[in-house]
Amino acid sequence: MKKAPPPLKKKKGVSKEGQGGDSASQLIDARIQELGDWRGKTLARVRALIKQADPEVVEEWKWGVPVWSHAGIICTGESYKSAVKLTFAKGASVGDPSGLFNSSLEGNTRRAIDFHEGDKIEAKALKELIRAAVALNMSSAGEREAVAKSSARKATKAAAKEPPVRYLSGGNPQIAKGDGDAPVQAYIAAMPGWKHDIGRRLDALIVRTVPGVRKAVKWNSPFYGAEGQGWFLSLHCFTKYVKVAFFRGASLRPIPPGESKSQDTRYLDIHEGDTLDEAQFARWVKQASKLPGERM
């Protein structure tokens, strides 16, 4: 029996795709061959040292130049007529005991090494610099993760401290009165079942139709108004429907279907399964926002 072929060895490093279907590594290979002279040899040598310093480095191709990354960009390799420049994205924060940085020294973020023809590459010092840059990226990533986890914990604690929403007769959420979007969003979030989606859609339509619309929660209902015009509309949850009140509904065209004890007010009752005519609703909202509203 023939022996099974040995398993393929996993290549060190990772290549991200470049443009045109070529991988980043292929594009870097092409750049080295294209340069041909001492610059190509220098770029190839620097590339090899980066991979030796960090076997998990990711090769990328961005902005038309080679990029090496690990938990963020480590450095880029740029080619000029008289230099090959290795630019470290966070070089200003990376320790450089060997004094390799000799370019882009004036900024607060980046630092660079310019290699000229005939320059000796300090392999050991460069690899130490690469490892230091990776360590900085890793610590920054860890800090970001820690901040995100801390924020999530705080949000969870804050949510736990919030008292449970009480529901009044008909299933209407009891939300403390207040001005602005926050109490309105609290009301919408507390609307039960299918009514929540209706509340969210109505709110979005109103905001889109009347940019800068005023919002408030009064008497456990969201109110919408135009600056200097008063309130033109409110929402309220009932057991089987959501009621939209147009305070000057009798002046709208066509007139909203629901009658009211007030000769000025008209209602739109939305039941579960009803098709909301968003275009007509937006026309009513636009008309209502231009009429004198209720002063409350």
Coordinates of C-alpha atoms in Angstrom, one line a residue, residues 102-290:
N102 CA 14.7 58.7 11.2
S103 CA 11.7 60.2 9.4
S104 CA 8.2 61.7 10.1
L105 CA 9.4 62.7 13.6
E106 CA 7.4 65.8 13.9
G107 CA 3.9 64.2 14.3
N108 CA 2.1 62.9 17.4
T109 CA 1.1 59.6 15.9
R110 CA 3.3 58.1 13.1
R111 CA 7.0 57.5 12.9
A112 CA 9.0 56.1 9.9
I113 CA 12.3 54.6 8.9
D114 CA 13.8 55.6 5.6
F115 CA 16.1 53.0 4.1
H116 CA 18.5 54.4 1.4
E117 CA 20.7 52.6 -1.0
G118 CA 23.6 51.0 0.8
D119 CA 22.0 51.3 4.3
K120 CA 22.5 48.4 6.7
I121 CA 19.2 47.0 8.0
E122 CA 19.5 46.4 11.8
A123 CA 17.6 43.1 11.8
K124 CA 17.5 42.5 15.5
A125 CA 16.4 46.1 16.4
L126 CA 13.8 46.1 13.6
K127 CA 12.2 42.9 14.8
E128 CA 12.1 44.2 18.4
L129 CA 10.4 47.4 17.0
I130 CA 7.8 45.2 15.2
R131 CA 7.1 43.2 18.3
A132 CA 6.7 46.4 20.3
A133 CA 4.2 47.8 17.8
V134 CA 2.2 44.6 17.9
A135 CA 2.1 44.6 21.7
L136 CA 0.8 48.2 21.6
N137 CA -1.9 47.2 19.1
M138 CA -2.9 44.2 21.3
S139 CA -3.0 46.4 24.4
S140 CA -5.2 49.0 22.6
A141 CA -7.5 46.3 21.4
G142 CA -7.7 44.9 25.0
E143 CA -8.5 48.3 26.3
R144 CA -11.3 48.8 23.8
E145 CA -12.8 45.4 24.6
A146 CA -12.6 46.2 28.4
V147 CA -14.3 49.6 27.8
A148 CA -17.0 47.9 25.7
K149 CA -17.6 45.3 28.4
S150 CA -17.6 47.9 31.1
S151 CA -20.2 50.0 29.2
A152 CA -22.3 46.9 28.7
R153 CA -22.2 46.1 32.4
K154 CA -23.2 49.7 33.3
A155 CA -26.1 49.5 30.8
T156 CA -27.3 46.3 32.3
K157 CA -27.1 47.7 35.8
A158 CA -28.9 50.8 34.8
A159 CA -31.6 48.7 33.1
A160 CA -32.0 46.6 36.2
K161 CA -32.5 49.7 38.3
E162 CA -35.3 51.0 36.1
P163 CA -38.6 50.3 37.6
P164 CA -40.9 47.9 35.6
V165 CA -43.3 49.7 33.3
R166 CA -46.9 49.8 34.7
Y167 CA -49.8 49.5 32.3
L168 CA -53.0 51.4 32.8
S169 CA -56.5 50.4 31.6
G170 CA -56.5 49.2 28.0
G171 CA -52.8 48.3 28.2
N172 CA -51.5 51.9 27.9
P173 CA -48.0 52.3 29.3
Q174 CA -47.6 54.6 32.2
I175 CA -44.7 56.8 31.4
A176 CA -43.6 59.9 33.4
K177 CA -44.3 63.1 31.6
G178 CA -41.3 64.9 30.0
D179 CA -40.2 66.9 27.0
G180 CA -38.1 65.6 24.1
D181 CA -37.5 62.3 22.3
A182 CA -36.4 60.2 25.3
P183 CA -39.8 59.9 27.0
V184 CA -41.5 59.3 23.7
Q185 CA -39.1 56.5 22.9
A186 CA -39.6 55.0 26.4
Y187 CA -43.4 55.0 25.7
I188 CA -42.9 53.3 22.3
A189 CA -40.6 50.7 23.8
A190 CA -43.2 49.9 26.3
M191 CA -46.1 49.6 23.8
P192 CA -47.2 45.9 24.1
G193 CA -47.1 43.4 21.3
W194 CA -47.9 44.4 17.8
K195 CA -48.6 48.0 19.0
H196 CA -44.8 48.5 19.5
D197 CA -44.1 48.2 15.8
I198 CA -47.0 50.5 15.0
G199 CA -45.7 53.1 17.4
R200 CA -42.2 52.9 15.9
R201 CA -43.5 53.3 12.4
L202 CA -45.7 56.2 13.2
D203 CA -42.9 58.0 15.1
A204 CA -40.5 57.5 12.1
L205 CA -43.1 58.8 9.7
I206 CA -43.8 61.9 11.8
V207 CA -40.1 62.7 12.2
R208 CA -39.5 62.2 8.4
T209 CA -42.5 64.4 7.5
V210 CA -41.9 67.2 10.0
P211 CA -38.1 67.6 10.5
G212 CA -37.4 69.1 13.9
V213 CA -40.8 68.1 15.3
R214 CA -41.3 68.7 19.0
K215 CA -42.0 65.7 21.2
A216 CA -43.3 65.2 24.7
V217 CA -45.2 62.7 26.9
K218 CA -48.2 64.1 28.6
W219 CA -51.0 62.2 30.4
N220 CA -49.3 59.0 29.4
S221 CA -49.4 59.7 25.7
P222 CA -46.8 60.9 23.2
F223 CA -47.5 64.3 21.8
Y224 CA -46.1 65.8 18.6
G225 CA -46.0 69.5 17.8
A226 CA -44.5 72.2 15.6
E227 CA -42.4 75.0 17.1
G228 CA -44.6 78.0 17.9
Q229 CA -47.7 76.1 16.6
G230 CA -48.7 73.9 19.6
W231 CA -49.4 70.2 19.5
F232 CA -51.0 68.7 16.4
L233 CA -51.1 64.9 17.2
S234 CA -51.0 62.4 20.0
L235 CA -51.0 58.6 20.3
H236 CA -52.6 56.3 22.9
C237 CA -52.9 52.6 23.4
F238 CA -56.2 50.8 23.9
T239 CA -56.9 47.2 24.4
K240 CA -57.5 46.4 20.7
Y241 CA -56.1 49.4 18.8
V242 CA -53.8 52.4 18.8
K243 CA -55.6 55.7 18.6
V244 CA -54.0 58.6 16.7
A245 CA -55.6 61.9 17.6
F246 CA -55.4 64.8 15.1
F247 CA -56.3 67.9 17.2
R248 CA -57.3 69.9 14.1
G249 CA -58.4 66.8 12.2
A250 CA -61.7 68.4 10.9
S251 CA -59.5 70.7 8.8
L252 CA -57.6 67.9 7.2
R253 CA -58.3 66.6 3.7
P254 CA -59.5 63.9 3.5
I255 CA -60.9 64.0 7.0
P256 CA -59.6 61.2 9.2
P257 CA -62.4 58.6 9.7
G258 CA -62.8 58.6 13.5
E259 CA -65.3 61.0 15.1
S260 CA -64.7 62.8 18.4
K261 CA -66.8 64.7 21.0
S262 CA -64.7 67.7 19.9
Q263 CA -65.7 69.2 16.6
D264 CA -62.1 69.9 15.8
T265 CA -60.5 66.6 16.6
R266 CA -60.6 63.5 14.4
Y267 CA -59.2 60.0 15.1
L268 CA -57.4 57.3 13.3
D269 CA -57.8 53.9 15.0
I270 CA -55.3 51.2 14.0
H271 CA -56.1 47.6 14.8
E272 CA -53.9 44.5 14.6
G273 CA -53.6 43.4 11.0
D274 CA -54.7 46.8 9.6
T275 CA -52.7 48.0 6.6
L276 CA -51.3 51.4 7.4
D277 CA -51.5 53.8 4.5
E278 CA -48.2 55.5 5.2
A279 CA -48.5 58.0 2.3
Q280 CA -51.9 59.2 3.5
F281 CA -50.8 59.3 7.1
A282 CA -47.8 61.5 6.1
R283 CA -50.1 63.8 4.2
W284 CA -52.3 64.3 7.2
V285 CA -49.2 64.9 9.4
K286 CA -47.9 67.5 7.0
Q287 CA -51.2 69.3 6.9
A288 CA -51.7 69.1 10.6
S289 CA -48.2 70.5 11.4
K290 CA -49.1 73.7 9.5

